[in-house]
mmCIF file of C-alpha atoms and ligand atoms in Angstrom:
data_model
loop_
_atom_site.group_PDB
_atom_site.id
_atom_site.type_symbol
_atom_site.label_atom_id
_atom_site.label_comp_id
_atom_site.label_asym_id
_atom_site.label_seq_id
_atom_site.Cartn_x
_atom_site.Cartn_y
_atom_site.Cartn_z
ATOM 1 C CA GLU A 1 168.874 92.237 89.238
ATOM 2 C CA ILE A 2 172.140 90.593 89.692
ATOM 3 C CA ASP A 3 173.126 90.006 93.347
ATOM 4 C CA MET A 4 177.246 90.692 93.530
ATOM 5 C CA ALA A 5 177.495 87.768 95.813
ATOM 6 C CA SER A 6 176.534 85.073 92.854
ATOM 7 C CA GLN A 7 178.807 87.512 90.673
ATOM 8 C CA LYS A 8 181.945 86.583 92.770
ATOM 9 C CA ARG A 9 180.954 82.822 92.690
ATOM 10 C CA ARG A 10 181.006 82.980 88.967
ATOM 11 C CA PRO A 11 184.623 82.875 87.911
ATOM 12 C CA LEU A 12 183.393 83.249 84.221
ATOM 13 C CA SER A 13 181.747 86.291 84.467
ATOM 14 C CA ARG A 14 184.343 87.768 86.448
ATOM 15 C CA LEU A 15 186.858 86.743 83.482
ATOM 16 C CA LEU A 16 184.485 88.037 80.879
ATOM 17 C CA GLU A 17 183.999 91.370 82.679
ATOM 18 C CA GLN A 18 187.789 91.844 82.544
ATOM 19 C CA LEU A 19 188.240 90.893 78.826
ATOM 20 C CA LEU A 20 185.080 93.154 78.136
ATOM 21 C CA ARG A 21 186.767 96.200 79.664
ATOM 22 C CA ASN A 22 189.996 95.316 77.777
ATOM 23 C CA LEU A 23 188.220 95.061 74.616
ATOM 24 C CA GLU A 24 186.143 98.280 75.278
ATOM 25 C CA LYS A 25 188.879 100.650 75.678
ATOM 26 C CA ARG A 26 190.203 99.881 72.144
ATOM 27 C CA ASP A 27 186.897 101.362 70.935
ATOM 28 C CA HIS A 28 188.031 104.999 71.104
ATOM 29 C CA HIS A 29 185.172 106.704 69.414
ATOM 30 C CA GLN A 30 182.639 104.248 71.310
ATOM 31 C CA PHE A 31 181.228 102.900 67.767
ATOM 32 C CA PHE A 32 180.774 99.729 69.236
ATOM 33 C CA ALA A 33 179.416 100.879 72.698
ATOM 34 C CA TRP A 34 175.612 100.741 71.770
ATOM 35 C CA PRO A 35 173.394 99.166 69.112
ATOM 36 C CA VAL A 36 173.726 100.673 65.645
ATOM 37 C CA ASN A 37 170.916 102.929 65.308
ATOM 38 C CA ASP A 38 168.861 102.429 61.711
ATOM 39 C CA ASN A 39 168.298 106.273 61.577
ATOM 40 C CA PHE A 40 171.990 106.769 61.395
ATOM 41 C CA ALA A 41 172.807 103.566 59.327
ATOM 42 C CA PRO A 42 170.365 103.190 56.687
ATOM 43 C CA ASN A 43 168.587 99.724 55.870
ATOM 44 C CA TYR A 44 170.967 98.579 58.914
ATOM 45 C CA SER A 45 168.461 95.835 60.240
ATOM 46 C CA ASN A 46 167.414 94.290 57.164
ATOM 47 C CA ILE A 47 171.385 94.094 56.203
ATOM 48 C CA ILE A 48 172.403 92.961 59.648
ATOM 49 C CA LYS A 49 170.424 89.739 60.931
ATOM 50 C CA ARG A 50 172.262 89.487 64.237
ATOM 51 C CA PRO A 51 173.329 92.999 65.592
ATOM 52 C CA MET A 52 175.862 92.906 68.617
ATOM 53 C CA ASP A 53 177.528 95.749 70.458
ATOM 54 C CA PHE A 54 179.412 96.078 73.770
ATOM 55 C CA SER A 55 176.315 97.042 75.797
ATOM 56 C CA THR A 56 174.606 93.868 74.652
ATOM 57 C CA ILE A 57 177.540 91.561 75.556
ATOM 58 C CA LYS A 58 177.682 93.140 79.036
ATOM 59 C CA GLN A 59 174.140 92.440 79.331
ATOM 60 C CA LYS A 60 174.471 89.132 78.329
ATOM 61 C CA ILE A 61 177.600 88.757 80.976
ATOM 62 C CA ASP A 62 175.253 90.001 83.976
ATOM 63 C CA GLU A 63 172.459 87.496 83.102
ATOM 64 C CA ASN A 64 175.089 84.716 82.857
ATOM 65 C CA GLY A 65 174.312 84.200 79.235
ATOM 66 C CA TYR A 66 177.576 82.904 78.141
ATOM 67 C CA LYS A 67 178.323 79.394 78.861
ATOM 68 C CA SER A 68 181.836 79.622 77.651
ATOM 69 C CA LEU A 69 184.739 81.646 76.602
ATOM 70 C CA ASN A 70 184.381 80.823 73.199
ATOM 71 C CA CYS A 71 180.625 82.318 73.065
ATOM 72 C CA PHE A 72 181.827 85.405 74.126
ATOM 73 C CA ILE A 73 184.707 85.711 71.546
ATOM 74 C CA SER A 74 181.896 84.577 69.009
ATOM 75 C CA ASP A 75 180.022 87.494 69.745
ATOM 76 C CA PHE A 76 182.947 89.806 69.615
ATOM 77 C CA LYS A 77 183.963 88.497 66.315
ATOM 78 C CA LEU A 78 180.150 88.964 65.003
ATOM 79 C CA MET A 79 180.065 92.551 66.244
ATOM 80 C CA CYS A 80 183.222 93.449 64.180
ATOM 81 C CA ASN A 81 182.320 91.274 61.228
ATOM 82 C CA ASN A 82 179.019 92.969 61.104
ATOM 83 C CA ALA A 83 180.451 96.494 60.778
ATOM 84 C CA MET A 84 182.708 95.430 58.044
ATOM 85 C CA LYS A 85 179.767 93.712 56.439
ATOM 86 C CA TYR A 86 177.509 96.941 56.616
ATOM 87 C CA ASN A 87 180.331 99.357 56.162
ATOM 88 C CA LYS A 88 182.200 99.701 53.010
ATOM 89 C CA PRO A 89 186.087 99.246 53.120
ATOM 90 C CA GLY A 90 187.881 102.673 53.594
ATOM 91 C CA THR A 91 185.152 103.918 55.743
ATOM 92 C CA VAL A 92 185.927 104.924 59.325
ATOM 93 C CA TYR A 93 183.665 102.129 60.770
ATOM 94 C CA HIS A 94 185.137 99.454 58.527
ATOM 95 C CA LYS A 95 188.477 100.355 59.511
ATOM 96 C CA ALA A 96 187.784 100.474 63.147
ATOM 97 C CA ALA A 97 185.977 97.051 63.012
ATOM 98 C CA ARG A 98 189.289 95.720 61.515
ATOM 99 C CA ARG A 99 191.436 97.285 63.771
ATOM 100 C CA LEU A 100 189.472 96.253 66.840
ATOM 101 C CA LEU A 101 188.942 92.620 65.876
ATOM 102 C CA HIS A 102 192.888 91.949 65.402
ATOM 103 C CA SER A 103 193.898 93.806 68.258
ATOM 104 C CA GLY A 104 191.275 92.439 70.388
ATOM 105 C CA LEU A 105 191.849 88.799 69.296
ATOM 106 C CA LYS A 106 195.364 89.295 70.134
ATOM 107 C CA GLN A 107 194.098 89.598 73.966
ATOM 108 C CA LEU A 108 192.200 86.329 73.460
ATOM 109 C CA THR A 109 194.948 84.075 72.522
ATOM 110 C CA PRO A 110 195.674 81.017 74.718
ATOM 111 C CA GLN A 111 198.984 82.419 75.490
ATOM 112 C CA LYS A 112 197.259 85.552 76.842
ATOM 113 C CA LEU A 113 194.366 83.679 78.667
ATOM 114 C CA ARG A 114 196.011 80.758 80.110
ATOM 115 C CA PRO A 115 197.325 82.791 83.471
ATOM 116 C CA LEU A 116 193.705 83.912 83.490
ATOM 117 C CA GLY A 117 192.423 80.740 82.863
ATOM 118 C CA ASP A 118 194.462 79.191 86.051
ATOM 119 C CA MET A 119 192.217 81.518 88.014
ATOM 120 C CA LEU A 120 189.067 79.776 86.878
ATOM 121 C CA THR A 121 190.223 76.268 87.747
HETATM 122 C C1 OF5 B 1 179.240 108.971 64.681
HETATM 123 O O1 OF5 B 1 178.952 108.528 65.873
HETATM 124 C C2 OF5 B 1 178.364 107.478 66.190
HETATM 125 C C3 OF5 B 1 177.996 107.104 67.385
HETATM 126 C C4 OF5 B 1 177.658 105.610 67.700
HETATM 127 C C5 OF5 B 1 177.530 104.786 66.607
HETATM 128 O O2 OF5 B 1 177.170 103.361 66.898
HETATM 129 C C6 OF5 B 1 176.843 103.135 68.436
HETATM 130 C C7 OF5 B 1 178.076 104.934 65.287
HETATM 131 C C8 OF5 B 1 178.044 104.059 64.327
HETATM 132 C C9 OF5 B 1 178.587 102.600 64.583
HETATM 133 C C10 OF5 B 1 178.523 102.012 63.478
HETATM 134 C C11 OF5 B 1 178.813 100.809 63.026
HETATM 135 C C12 OF5 B 1 179.537 99.887 64.216
HETATM 136 O O3 OF5 B 1 178.526 99.988 61.977
HETATM 137 N N1 OF5 B 1 177.684 102.782 62.458
HETATM 138 C C13 OF5 B 1 177.439 102.670 61.090
HETATM 139 C C14 OF5 B 1 176.979 103.787 60.463
HETATM 140 C C15 OF5 B 1 176.756 104.997 61.056
HETATM 141 N N2 OF5 B 1 176.993 105.095 62.375
HETATM 142 C C16 OF5 B 1 177.683 104.000 63.003
HETATM 143 C C17 OF5 B 1 178.472 106.548 65.212
#
């Protein structure tokens, strides 16, 4: 159980929570909200060695599992790239992943992050 007080003290966690909310709202169909289930995606766990989804990222933030912004961005990219690896181009999932990756990364550029970064120092 993560006490709120320590959460307040951790500026990185607060920044990552904010960035995560911003990324999640771009996933309109919630295809990335939960781990992909092998029952709906045949052979998924054999093809995708490191599954990732927004709920797992959220849990990792709460457990203070990200030591840097770059580690958070890496998991976001992993999640999108998994979907572009498993799902064929042209599928709704591949297109959603490509779109999420590009629109998400635009929010994670230094220009966009600098004002938030000042909050960290
Ligand atoms: C159709 O409704 C849902 C609901 C939740 C999903 O993943 C959390 C998915 C889903 C998400 C994915 C991904 C992200 O590869 N996927 C691949 C094959 C079959 N289903 C999915 C689809």
